[in-house]
CSV table of C-alpha atoms in Angstrom, one decimal:
chain,number,residue,atom,x,y,z
C,1,MET,CA,46.5,-14.2,-9.9
C,2,ASP,CA,48.7,-16.7,-11.9
C,3,SER,CA,49.5,-16.7,-15.8
C,4,ALA,CA,47.8,-19.9,-16.7
C,5,PHE,CA,44.5,-18.6,-15.0
C,6,ILE,CA,44.5,-15.3,-17.0
C,7,ILE,CA,45.1,-17.4,-20.1
C,8,GLU,CA,42.3,-20.1,-19.5
C,9,LYS,CA,40.2,-17.2,-18.8
C,10,SER,CA,41.2,-15.3,-22.0
C,11,VAL,CA,40.9,-18.4,-24.1
C,12,VAL,CA,37.2,-19.2,-22.6
C,13,ILE,CA,35.9,-15.7,-23.2
C,14,LEU,CA,37.5,-15.5,-26.8
C,15,VAL,CA,35.8,-19.2,-27.5
C,16,VAL,CA,32.3,-17.5,-26.0
C,17,PHE,CA,32.5,-14.4,-28.0
C,18,ALA,CA,33.4,-16.1,-31.3
C,19,LEU,CA,30.3,-18.6,-30.8
C,20,THR,CA,27.8,-15.7,-29.9
C,21,MET,CA,29.2,-14.0,-33.1
C,22,ILE,CA,28.9,-17.4,-35.2
C,23,MET,CA,25.2,-18.4,-33.8
C,24,ALA,CA,24.2,-14.8,-34.4
C,25,MET,CA,25.3,-14.8,-38.1
C,26,TYR,CA,24.1,-18.2,-38.9
C,27,SER,CA,21.0,-17.3,-37.3
C,28,THR,CA,20.1,-14.8,-39.9
C,29,TRP,CA,20.7,-17.8,-42.1
C,30,ALA,CA,18.3,-20.1,-40.2
C,31,GLU,CA,15.9,-17.4,-39.9
C,32,ARG,CA,15.5,-17.0,-43.5
C,33,LYS,CA,15.6,-20.9,-43.9
C,34,VAL,CA,12.9,-21.3,-41.4
C,35,ALA,CA,10.9,-18.5,-42.8
C,36,ALA,CA,11.4,-20.3,-46.2
C,37,PHE,CA,10.2,-24.0,-44.8
C,38,LEU,CA,7.1,-22.2,-43.1
C,39,GLN,CA,6.0,-20.5,-46.1
C,40,ASP,CA,6.6,-23.2,-48.5
C,41,ARG,CA,9.6,-21.8,-50.2
C,42,VAL,CA,13.0,-22.6,-50.6
C,43,GLY,CA,14.7,-19.8,-49.2
C,44,PRO,CA,18.6,-18.8,-49.7
C,45,ASN,CA,20.2,-21.5,-51.8
C,46,ARG,CA,22.8,-19.6,-54.1
C,47,ALA,CA,25.8,-18.8,-52.2
C,48,GLY,CA,27.7,-22.0,-50.8
C,49,TRP,CA,25.9,-25.5,-50.1
C,50,GLY,CA,22.2,-24.7,-49.2
C,51,GLY,CA,23.2,-21.2,-48.7
C,52,LEU,CA,25.4,-21.6,-46.3
C,53,LEU,CA,27.8,-19.1,-47.1
C,54,GLN,CA,25.0,-16.5,-47.2
C,55,PRO,CA,25.7,-14.9,-43.9
C,56,LEU,CA,29.2,-14.0,-45.3
C,57,ALA,CA,27.9,-12.1,-48.2
C,58,ASP,CA,25.4,-10.7,-46.3
C,59,GLY,CA,28.3,-9.1,-44.2
C,60,LEU,CA,30.2,-8.0,-47.3
C,61,LYS,CA,27.1,-6.3,-48.4
C,62,LEU,CA,26.5,-4.6,-45.3
C,63,PHE,CA,30.4,-3.5,-45.2
C,64,SER,CA,30.8,-2.2,-48.7
C,65,LYS,CA,27.2,-0.5,-48.4
C,66,GLU,CA,27.4,3.5,-48.6
C,67,GLU,CA,27.6,5.0,-45.3
C,68,PHE,CA,24.9,7.6,-45.1
C,69,SER,CA,24.5,9.7,-42.0
C,70,PRO,CA,21.2,12.0,-41.6
C,71,ASN,CA,21.6,15.6,-40.8
C,72,THR,CA,21.5,15.6,-37.1
C,73,PRO,CA,23.2,17.9,-34.7
C,74,ASN,CA,24.2,14.6,-32.5
C,75,LYS,CA,26.6,12.7,-34.8
C,76,PHE,CA,28.4,11.1,-31.7
C,77,LEU,CA,25.5,10.0,-30.4
C,78,PHE,CA,24.1,8.6,-33.6
C,79,VAL,CA,27.2,6.4,-33.8
C,80,VAL,CA,27.2,5.3,-29.8
C,81,GLY,CA,23.7,3.9,-30.3
C,82,PRO,CA,24.6,0.7,-32.3
C,83,ALA,CA,27.7,0.5,-30.4
C,84,ILE,CA,26.0,0.0,-27.1
C,85,ALA,CA,23.5,-2.4,-28.6
C,86,MET,CA,25.8,-4.4,-29.8
C,87,SER,CA,27.9,-4.4,-26.7
C,88,THR,CA,25.1,-5.0,-24.3
C,89,ALA,CA,24.2,-8.1,-26.3
C,90,LEU,CA,27.4,-9.5,-26.1
C,91,MET,CA,28.1,-8.8,-22.1
C,92,THR,CA,25.3,-11.0,-20.8
C,93,SER,CA,27.1,-13.9,-22.1
C,94,ALA,CA,29.8,-13.7,-19.5
C,95,VAL,CA,28.3,-15.4,-16.8
C,96,ILE,CA,26.4,-18.4,-18.6
C,97,PRO,CA,27.7,-21.9,-17.8
C,98,TRP,CA,28.4,-23.6,-21.1
C,99,GLY,CA,29.3,-26.6,-19.6
C,100,ASP,CA,30.5,-28.2,-16.1
C,101,LYS,CA,34.3,-28.3,-16.1
C,102,LEU,CA,37.0,-29.7,-18.4
C,103,HIS,CA,40.2,-31.6,-17.1
C,104,LEU,CA,43.1,-30.4,-19.6
C,105,PHE,CA,46.9,-30.0,-18.7
C,106,GLY,CA,46.4,-30.8,-15.0
C,107,ARG,CA,43.8,-28.1,-14.5
C,108,ASP,CA,40.0,-28.0,-13.8
C,109,ILE,CA,38.6,-25.5,-16.5
C,110,LEU,CA,35.2,-24.2,-15.6
C,111,LEU,CA,33.2,-23.6,-19.1
C,112,GLN,CA,32.2,-20.4,-17.9
C,113,ALA,CA,33.7,-16.6,-18.5
C,114,THR,CA,33.1,-15.7,-14.7
C,115,ASP,CA,31.1,-17.5,-12.0
C,116,ILE,CA,29.8,-14.8,-9.9
C,117,ASP,CA,27.4,-14.7,-6.9
C,118,ASN,CA,24.9,-12.4,-8.7
C,119,ALA,CA,25.1,-13.8,-12.1
C,120,LEU,CA,21.0,-13.7,-12.5
C,121,LEU,CA,20.9,-9.9,-11.4
C,122,TYR,CA,23.9,-9.1,-13.7
C,123,ILE,CA,22.0,-10.5,-16.4
C,124,PHE,CA,19.0,-8.1,-15.5
C,125,ALA,CA,21.2,-5.2,-15.4
C,126,VAL,CA,22.9,-5.7,-18.8
C,127,VAL,CA,19.4,-6.7,-20.3
C,128,SER,CA,17.9,-3.3,-18.6
C,129,VAL,CA,20.6,-1.2,-19.9
C,130,GLY,CA,20.5,-2.5,-23.3
C,131,VAL,CA,17.6,-0.2,-24.0
C,132,TYR,CA,19.7,3.0,-24.3
C,133,GLY,CA,21.5,1.6,-27.5
C,134,ILE,CA,17.6,1.8,-29.0
C,135,MET,CA,16.8,4.9,-27.3
C,136,ILE,CA,20.1,6.8,-28.0
C,137,GLY,CA,20.1,5.7,-31.3
C,138,GLY,CA,16.9,6.7,-32.3
C,139,TRP,CA,16.9,10.1,-30.7
C,140,ALA,CA,20.1,11.1,-32.2
C,141,SER,CA,18.5,10.2,-35.7
C,142,ASN,CA,16.8,13.6,-35.6
C,143,ASN,CA,13.2,11.8,-37.1
C,144,LYS,CA,10.0,11.2,-36.0
C,145,PHE,CA,9.8,7.5,-37.1
C,146,SER,CA,13.0,6.8,-35.0
C,147,LEU,CA,12.1,8.6,-32.0
C,148,MET,CA,8.4,7.0,-32.1
C,149,GLY,CA,10.2,3.7,-32.4
C,150,ALA,CA,12.5,4.3,-29.3
C,151,VAL,CA,10.0,5.5,-27.3
C,152,ARG,CA,8.0,2.3,-28.1
C,153,ALA,CA,10.9,0.2,-27.3
C,154,ALA,CA,11.7,1.9,-24.1
C,155,SER,CA,8.1,1.6,-22.8
C,156,GLN,CA,7.9,-2.2,-23.8
C,157,MET,CA,11.1,-3.0,-22.1
C,158,VAL,CA,10.5,-1.1,-18.8
C,159,SER,CA,7.3,-2.6,-18.8
C,160,TYR,CA,8.0,-6.3,-19.6
C,161,GLU,CA,11.2,-6.2,-17.4
C,162,VAL,CA,8.9,-5.9,-14.3
C,163,ALA,CA,7.1,-9.0,-14.9
C,164,MET,CA,10.3,-10.8,-16.0
C,165,GLY,CA,12.1,-9.7,-12.5
C,166,LEU,CA,9.0,-11.3,-10.7
C,167,SER,CA,8.6,-14.4,-12.6
C,168,MET,CA,12.4,-14.7,-11.6
C,169,ILE,CA,11.7,-14.1,-7.9
C,170,ALA,CA,9.6,-17.3,-7.7
C,171,LEU,CA,12.2,-19.5,-9.4
C,172,LEU,CA,14.8,-17.7,-7.0
C,173,MET,CA,12.6,-18.9,-3.7
C,174,MET,CA,13.1,-22.6,-5.2
C,175,THR,CA,16.5,-22.6,-5.7
C,176,GLY,CA,17.7,-20.1,-3.4
C,177,THR,CA,20.7,-18.8,-5.1
C,178,LEU,CA,21.5,-16.2,-8.0
C,179,SER,CA,24.5,-18.4,-9.4
C,180,LEU,CA,23.9,-19.9,-12.8
C,181,ARG,CA,26.2,-22.4,-11.9
C,182,GLU,CA,24.6,-23.8,-9.1
C,183,ILE,CA,21.0,-23.4,-10.5
C,184,SER,CA,22.5,-25.6,-13.4
C,185,ALA,CA,23.7,-28.1,-10.8
C,186,GLN,CA,20.6,-28.0,-9.2
C,187,GLN,CA,18.7,-29.4,-12.2
C,188,ALA,CA,20.8,-32.6,-12.5
C,189,GLY,CA,19.0,-35.8,-13.5
C,190,MET,CA,16.0,-34.4,-15.1
C,191,ASN,CA,15.2,-32.3,-12.0
C,192,TRP,CA,14.5,-29.5,-14.6
C,193,ASN,CA,12.8,-26.2,-13.2
C,194,VAL,CA,10.3,-26.0,-16.1
C,195,PHE,CA,8.6,-29.0,-14.5
C,196,TYR,CA,8.5,-27.4,-11.0
C,197,GLN,CA,8.1,-23.4,-12.4
C,198,PRO,CA,5.7,-23.5,-15.5
C,199,VAL,CA,4.0,-20.4,-14.9
C,200,SER,CA,7.0,-18.8,-14.0
C,201,PHE,CA,8.7,-20.3,-17.5
C,202,LEU,CA,5.7,-19.1,-19.6
C,203,ILE,CA,6.0,-15.2,-17.9
C,204,PHE,CA,10.0,-15.5,-18.5
C,205,LEU,CA,9.3,-16.8,-22.0
C,206,ILE,CA,7.0,-14.3,-23.4
C,207,CYS,CA,9.1,-11.3,-21.5
C,208,ALA,CA,12.2,-12.9,-23.4
C,209,PHE,CA,9.9,-11.9,-26.6
C,210,ALA,CA,9.5,-8.8,-25.5
C,211,GLU,CA,12.8,-8.2,-24.3
C,212,THR,CA,14.5,-8.9,-27.4
C,213,ASN,CA,12.0,-7.1,-29.8
C,214,ARG,CA,11.0,-10.1,-31.9
C,215,THR,CA,7.5,-10.8,-33.1
C,216,PRO,CA,4.8,-10.6,-31.8
C,217,PHE,CA,6.5,-8.0,-29.8
C,218,ASP,CA,8.6,-5.9,-32.5
C,219,LEU,CA,6.6,-2.3,-32.5
C,220,ALA,CA,9.9,-0.9,-32.3
C,221,GLU,CA,10.5,-1.7,-35.9
C,222,CYS,CA,7.1,-2.6,-37.2
C,223,GLU,CA,7.5,-1.9,-41.0
C,224,SER,CA,4.2,-1.0,-42.0
C,225,GLU,CA,3.7,1.9,-39.5
C,226,LEU,CA,7.1,3.1,-38.6
C,227,ILE,CA,9.3,2.6,-41.7
C,228,GLY,CA,12.1,0.7,-40.1
C,229,GLY,CA,11.5,2.0,-36.4
C,230,TYR,CA,14.3,3.3,-34.4
C,231,HIS,CA,16.8,2.3,-37.4
C,232,THR,CA,15.1,4.0,-39.8
C,233,GLU,CA,18.1,6.3,-40.7
C,234,TYR,CA,20.6,3.8,-40.2
C,235,SER,CA,22.3,2.6,-43.2
C,236,SER,CA,25.5,-0.1,-43.9
C,237,MET,CA,27.2,-1.5,-40.9
C,238,LYS,CA,25.9,0.4,-38.4
C,239,MET,CA,22.0,-0.8,-39.1
C,240,GLY,CA,24.1,-4.2,-39.6
C,241,PHE,CA,25.0,-3.9,-35.6
C,242,TYR,CA,21.4,-3.3,-34.7
C,243,LEU,CA,20.4,-6.3,-36.5
C,244,PHE,CA,23.1,-8.8,-35.3
C,245,ALA,CA,22.8,-7.5,-31.7
C,246,GLU,CA,19.0,-8.3,-32.2
C,247,TYR,CA,20.4,-12.2,-33.4
C,248,ALA,CA,22.8,-12.0,-30.5
C,249,ASN,CA,20.4,-11.0,-27.9
C,250,MET,CA,18.3,-13.9,-29.0
C,251,PHE,CA,21.1,-16.7,-28.9
C,252,ILE,CA,21.8,-15.5,-25.4
C,253,SER,CA,18.2,-15.5,-24.0
C,254,SER,CA,17.8,-18.9,-25.5
C,255,ALA,CA,20.9,-19.7,-23.5
C,256,ILE,CA,19.3,-18.2,-20.6
C,257,LEU,CA,16.2,-20.0,-20.7
C,258,ALA,CA,17.9,-23.3,-21.5
C,259,VAL,CA,20.2,-23.0,-18.1
C,260,LEU,CA,17.3,-21.5,-15.8
C,261,PHE,CA,14.3,-23.7,-16.8
C,262,PHE,CA,15.5,-26.6,-18.9
C,263,GLY,CA,18.3,-27.9,-16.9
C,264,GLY,CA,21.6,-26.1,-18.4
C,265,TYR,CA,24.0,-28.7,-19.7
C,266,ASN,CA,22.3,-31.5,-18.1
C,267,TYR,CA,21.3,-34.6,-19.5
C,268,PRO,CA,19.8,-37.8,-18.7
C,269,GLY,CA,22.6,-40.1,-17.7
C,270,MET,CA,25.3,-37.7,-17.1
C,271,GLN,CA,26.3,-39.0,-13.7
C,272,TRP,CA,26.7,-42.6,-15.3
C,273,MET,CA,28.9,-40.8,-18.1
C,274,VAL,CA,31.2,-38.9,-16.0
C,275,GLU,CA,31.6,-41.9,-13.8
C,276,ASN,CA,32.2,-44.5,-16.6
C,277,VAL,CA,33.4,-42.6,-19.6
C,278,GLY,CA,35.1,-39.6,-18.3
C,279,VAL,CA,34.8,-36.0,-17.1
C,280,ASN,CA,35.9,-34.4,-20.5
C,281,THR,CA,33.6,-36.5,-22.8
C,282,ALA,CA,30.9,-36.1,-20.3
C,283,ASN,CA,30.9,-32.6,-20.3
C,284,ILE,CA,31.6,-32.1,-23.6
C,285,LEU,CA,28.4,-33.9,-24.3
C,286,GLY,CA,26.6,-31.6,-21.9
C,287,PHE,CA,27.9,-28.5,-23.9
C,288,LEU,CA,26.4,-30.1,-26.9
C,289,ALA,CA,23.1,-30.7,-24.8
C,290,LEU,CA,23.0,-27.2,-23.7
C,291,PHE,CA,23.9,-26.2,-27.6
C,292,ILE,CA,20.7,-28.6,-29.0
C,293,LYS,CA,18.5,-26.8,-26.5
C,294,ILE,CA,19.5,-23.2,-27.3
C,295,CYS,CA,19.1,-24.5,-30.9
C,296,GLY,CA,15.6,-25.1,-30.0
C,297,PHE,CA,14.7,-22.1,-28.4
C,298,ILE,CA,16.0,-20.4,-31.6
C,299,PHE,CA,13.7,-22.7,-33.9
C,300,PHE,CA,11.1,-21.7,-31.6
C,301,TYR,CA,11.7,-17.7,-31.7
C,302,MET,CA,11.4,-18.0,-35.4
C,303,TRP,CA,8.6,-20.1,-35.4
C,304,VAL,CA,6.5,-17.6,-33.3
C,305,ARG,CA,7.6,-15.0,-35.8
C,306,TRP,CA,5.8,-16.6,-38.6
C,307,THR,CA,2.8,-17.7,-36.4
C,308,ILE,CA,1.7,-15.1,-34.6
C,309,PRO,CA,0.8,-11.7,-35.9
C,310,ARG,CA,2.0,-8.7,-34.3
C,311,PHE,CA,0.3,-7.0,-31.0
C,312,ARG,CA,-1.4,-3.5,-31.2
C,313,TYR,CA,0.0,-1.2,-29.0
C,314,ASP,CA,-2.8,-1.2,-26.3
C,315,GLN,CA,-2.8,-4.8,-26.4
C,316,LEU,CA,0.8,-5.1,-25.7
C,317,MET,CA,0.5,-2.7,-22.4
C,318,HIS,CA,-2.4,-4.6,-21.4
C,319,LEU,CA,-0.9,-8.0,-21.8
C,320,GLY,CA,2.5,-6.6,-19.8
C,321,TRP,CA,0.6,-4.7,-17.2
C,322,LYS,CA,-2.7,-6.2,-16.3
C,323,VAL,CA,-2.1,-10.0,-17.0
C,324,LEU,CA,1.7,-10.9,-16.7
C,325,ILE,CA,2.5,-8.8,-13.2
C,326,PRO,CA,-0.6,-10.0,-11.4
C,327,LEU,CA,0.0,-13.5,-12.5
C,328,ALA,CA,3.5,-13.1,-11.7
C,329,ILE,CA,2.9,-11.9,-8.7
C,330,LEU,CA,-0.2,-15.1,-7.8
C,331,ASN,CA,2.4,-17.4,-8.6
C,332,ILE,CA,5.0,-16.2,-6.1
C,333,MET,CA,2.2,-16.5,-3.6
C,334,VAL,CA,1.4,-19.9,-4.6
C,335,THR,CA,5.5,-20.9,-4.7
C,336,GLY,CA,5.4,-19.6,-1.2
C,337,ILE,CA,2.6,-21.5,0.2
C,338,CYS,CA,3.8,-24.6,-1.6
C,339,LEU,CA,7.4,-23.8,-0.1
C,340,LEU,CA,5.9,-23.6,3.6
C,341,LEU,CA,3.9,-26.7,3.2
C,342,PHE,CA,6.2,-29.0,1.5
C,343,LYS,CA,9.5,-28.2,2.6
T,1,MET,CA,47.3,-1.6,-4.7
T,2,SER,CA,48.7,0.9,-7.5
T,3,THR,CA,46.5,-0.6,-10.2
T,4,LEU,CA,43.4,0.2,-7.8
T,5,LEU,CA,44.5,3.3,-7.0
T,6,ILE,CA,44.6,4.0,-10.7
T,7,ILE,CA,41.2,2.8,-11.4
T,8,PHE,CA,39.9,5.0,-8.2
T,9,TYR,CA,41.0,8.1,-9.7
T,10,PHE,CA,39.8,7.2,-13.2
T,11,LEU,CA,36.6,6.3,-12.0
T,12,SER,CA,36.5,9.6,-9.7
T,13,ALA,CA,37.5,11.7,-12.6
T,14,ILE,CA,34.7,10.3,-14.5
T,15,THR,CA,32.1,10.7,-11.9
T,16,LEU,CA,32.9,14.3,-11.1
T,17,ALA,CA,33.2,15.4,-14.6
T,18,THR,CA,30.1,13.5,-15.8
T,19,ALA,CA,28.1,15.0,-12.5
T,20,PHE,CA,29.2,18.5,-13.8
T,21,LEU,CA,28.2,18.1,-17.1
T,22,THR,CA,25.2,17.1,-16.1
T,23,ILE,CA,24.3,20.2,-14.3
T,24,ILE,CA,26.1,22.5,-16.9
T,25,SER,CA,24.8,20.7,-20.2
T,26,LYS,CA,21.9,22.7,-22.0
T,27,ASN,CA,20.1,20.0,-23.7
T,28,PRO,CA,18.3,17.7,-21.4
T,29,ILE,CA,18.8,14.5,-23.2
T,30,HIS,CA,22.6,15.0,-22.8
T,31,SER,CA,22.1,16.0,-19.3
T,32,ALA,CA,20.2,12.5,-18.6
T,33,ILE,CA,22.8,10.7,-20.5
T,34,TYR,CA,26.0,12.1,-18.5
T,35,LEU,CA,24.0,11.0,-15.1
T,36,VAL,CA,23.7,7.4,-16.9
T,37,ILE,CA,27.5,7.7,-17.1
T,38,CYS,CA,27.9,9.0,-13.7
T,39,PHE,CA,25.7,6.2,-12.2
T,40,PHE,CA,28.0,3.7,-13.9
T,41,SER,CA,30.9,5.1,-12.6
T,42,VAL,CA,29.5,5.0,-9.1
T,43,ALA,CA,28.7,1.4,-9.5
T,44,GLY,CA,32.2,1.1,-10.6
T,45,HIS,CA,33.5,2.5,-7.4
T,46,TYR,CA,31.3,0.0,-5.5
T,47,LEU,CA,32.9,-2.8,-7.3
T,48,LEU,CA,36.2,-1.4,-6.1
T,49,PHE,CA,34.4,-1.8,-2.7
T,50,ASN,CA,34.2,-5.7,-3.6
T,51,ALA,CA,30.3,-4.5,-3.2
T,52,GLN,CA,29.2,-6.8,-6.0
T,53,PHE,CA,25.5,-6.7,-5.1
T,54,LEU,CA,25.0,-3.2,-4.6
T,55,ALA,CA,26.9,-2.2,-7.7
T,56,ILE,CA,24.4,-4.7,-9.6
T,57,VAL,CA,21.1,-3.5,-7.8
T,58,HIS,CA,22.5,0.1,-8.4
T,59,ILE,CA,22.7,-0.3,-12.3
T,60,ILE,CA,19.4,-2.3,-12.6
T,61,VAL,CA,17.6,0.6,-10.6
T,62,TYR,CA,19.3,3.5,-11.6
T,63,SER,CA,20.8,3.1,-14.6
T,64,GLY,CA,18.0,0.7,-16.0
T,65,ALA,CA,14.7,1.8,-14.4
T,66,ILE,CA,15.1,5.5,-13.2
T,67,MET,CA,17.1,7.1,-16.1
T,68,VAL,CA,15.2,4.9,-18.7
T,69,LEU,CA,11.9,6.4,-17.6
T,70,PHE,CA,14.0,9.6,-17.6
T,71,LEU,CA,14.8,9.8,-21.0
T,72,PHE,CA,11.7,8.5,-22.0
T,73,THR,CA,9.6,11.3,-20.7
T,74,ILE,CA,12.5,13.8,-22.2
T,75,MET,CA,11.8,12.0,-25.4
T,76,LEU,CA,8.0,12.2,-25.1
T,77,MET,CA,7.3,15.4,-24.1
T,78,ASN,CA,9.8,16.7,-26.4
T,79,LEU,CA,12.1,18.8,-24.0
T,80,ASN,CA,14.5,19.4,-26.8
T,81,LYS,CA,14.5,23.2,-26.1
T,82,GLU,CA,17.9,24.4,-24.6
T,83,GLY,CA,17.8,26.6,-22.0
T,84,GLU,CA,15.3,26.7,-19.1
T,85,PRO,CA,14.2,29.3,-16.6
T,86,HIS,CA,16.8,30.1,-14.1
T,87,LYS,CA,15.8,30.0,-10.5
T,88,LYS,CA,16.3,32.7,-7.8
T,89,ILE,CA,19.8,32.4,-6.1
T,90,ALA,CA,17.7,32.0,-2.5
T,91,THR,CA,16.2,28.9,-4.0
T,92,LYS,CA,19.8,27.9,-5.4
T,93,LEU,CA,21.0,28.4,-2.2
T,94,ALA,CA,18.4,26.6,0.0
T,95,ALA,CA,18.8,23.6,-2.4
T,96,VAL,CA,22.9,23.8,-1.7
T,97,ILE,CA,22.1,23.6,2.2
T,98,SER,CA,19.5,20.8,2.2
T,99,PHE,CA,22.0,18.8,0.0
T,100,GLY,CA,24.7,19.5,2.1
T,101,LEU,CA,22.8,18.4,5.4
T,102,VAL,CA,22.1,15.5,3.6
T,103,CYS,CA,25.5,14.6,3.2
T,104,PHE,CA,26.3,15.4,6.8
T,105,VAL,CA,23.6,12.9,7.9
T,106,MET,CA,25.2,10.1,4.9
T,107,LEU,CA,28.6,10.8,6.8
T,108,ALA,CA,27.4,10.0,10.6
T,109,VAL,CA,25.8,6.5,8.8
T,110,PHE,CA,28.8,5.7,7.7
T,111,ILE,CA,30.8,6.5,11.0
T,112,LYS,CA,27.9,4.9,12.9
T,113,ALA,CA,28.5,1.7,10.8
T,114,MET,CA,32.2,1.6,11.2
T,115,PRO,CA,32.2,-0.8,14.2
T,116,LYS,CA,29.6,-3.1,12.7
T,117,MET,CA,31.8,-3.4,9.7
T,118,GLU,CA,34.9,-4.0,12.0
T,119,THR,CA,32.8,-6.9,13.8
T,120,TYR,CA,32.6,-8.4,10.3
T,121,ARG,CA,36.1,-8.2,9.1
T,122,THR,CA,37.2,-10.1,12.3
T,123,SER,CA,34.6,-12.6,12.2
T,124,GLY,CA,35.9,-13.3,8.5
T,125,GLN,CA,32.1,-13.4,7.2
T,126,ASP,CA,31.6,-12.6,3.5
T,127,PHE,CA,29.5,-9.4,4.4
T,128,GLN,CA,29.2,-8.6,0.4
T,129,SER,CA,27.3,-11.8,-0.2
T,130,ILE,CA,23.4,-11.7,-0.7
T,131,LYS,CA,23.1,-14.2,2.0
T,132,VAL,CA,24.5,-12.0,4.7
T,133,LEU,CA,22.9,-9.1,3.4
T,134,GLY,CA,19.4,-10.5,3.4
T,135,LYS,CA,19.6,-11.7,6.8
T,136,VAL,CA,20.8,-8.5,7.9
T,137,LEU,CA,18.2,-6.7,6.4
T,138,LEU,CA,15.1,-9.0,7.4
T,139,ASN,CA,16.2,-9.4,10.9
T,140,GLU,CA,18.0,-6.5,12.5
T,141,TYR,CA,16.7,-3.8,10.2
T,142,MET,CA,13.1,-5.2,9.4
T,143,VAL,CA,11.3,-2.5,10.4
T,144,PRO,CA,13.3,0.4,8.7
T,145,PHE,CA,13.4,-1.7,5.5
T,146,GLU,CA,9.4,-2.3,5.7
T,147,PHE,CA,8.8,1.5,6.4
T,148,ALA,CA,11.0,2.2,3.2
T,149,SER,CA,8.6,0.3,1.2
T,150,VAL,CA,5.6,1.7,2.8
T,151,LEU,CA,7.2,5.1,2.0
T,152,LEU,CA,7.5,4.0,-1.7
T,153,LEU,CA,4.1,2.8,-1.9
T,154,VAL,CA,2.7,6.2,-0.4
T,155,ALA,CA,4.9,8.2,-2.9
T,156,MET,CA,3.4,6.0,-5.9
T,157,MET,CA,-0.3,6.6,-4.6
T,158,GLY,CA,0.5,10.0,-4.5
T,159,VAL,CA,1.4,10.2,-8.1
T,160,VAL,CA,-1.5,8.1,-9.1
T,161,LEU,CA,-3.9,10.5,-7.3
T,162,LEU,CA,-2.2,13.6,-8.6
T,163,SER,CA,-2.3,12.4,-12.4
T,164,LYS,CA,-6.1,11.2,-11.8
T,165,LYS,CA,-6.7,14.8,-10.4
T,166,GLU,CA,-5.4,16.8,-13.1
T,167,LYS,CA,-7.5,14.4,-15.8
T,168,THR,CA,-11.1,15.4,-14.0
T,169,ILE,CA,-10.5,18.9,-14.0
T,170,GLN,CA,-9.7,19.0,-17.8
């Protein structure tokens, strides 16, 4: 392992980290702006032009607020909860291909932190671990409402992970690989997976909403029943971590949706650009294409939040176990038959 | 090589310590959390063997699913009371002996698998990749693989049956 490789990877990791953080920051701003737009209001407009400095002001506020901790015998776990939530939210970005490659300093630089064979499984592993942050935090708060929120979050995530995994199997049968880079490369030239696997995409989208605890699946923190859900007892930057982790998760799951189903960094005419304009320009444009797709999904998340009311708890379980899982299994069967007939 | 050795000792220390703490700690939730950490360090051991797939699947299945359900059950049933009724010495001894026998079987499996591993190593095939793993599982070990799934199905049906029975009695 030469030092140039280590420097290259460190730079890529730092850039991805910074990008995730900045996107999570500005998602909070965008959420308020979108909410304002949908409700015919103005939204934050005091700090900076169009309220662009609002996330910084919010961050400053969260950092400088009083640190309150409840009377709990589990002080350590109370701190560990938000830490797990935040680190798992950031870990997923390691395997996402942000672009094809850049040719700089006589080296081909892959725009990806690591290209492992089992990238998709890695994402599932990290997502399934993410629920610990909520569970441990909610339990260590020593509060009934927090515990209720944590238990709800756990059962919701476990139920929807099953449907998510099954919907992925149909996609994997088609792509034949778990590497996100290869999946992206296969979708070159408008050969997007969403056209071949619309049902799989739909199930994955619904499960992504459930996994990120967004409305209509935000039962873990529904204000009207559980005060604040699992982060009722948290204050200051610890609560900020939970909120921030949610936005980071939203960004990452939008990225995964774009990579798996919407062609990743591919855009129409990419091959032509690579041949005629140059590798670097074409791939920077590819990164921008992926970025636009991600922003589209983030907007979709916010749009849904202000459109669809929250599910009732039994409706949520019903949808997960009795609708999505059978649908996903049916989708696998149909995909298998189609593969046998047409390939 | 030495860094690998250091990582190995570090992971082993974590594995053993958390495994002991799982048994020793009085609070069931602490016990479960220690077990989660133990599973993670075991996944780290798999990564040291270059068994990427096994490590990730281990995390998905054990840490991500089974332990989440465990914690969920403990939280839901509010088993926060410390201490539990102690079992008889004979029961404990029987448990230790039966687990020792399981270890014996595992050792036999690994010894039997050694020549097979050598053939992969000499042929230069990447035996950790999912493609090779899938082919071996669904060709050579097709019958045991399917039987394992039948076993899981039977276990699941048994649990459903047991829970239904209790309801009718009530």
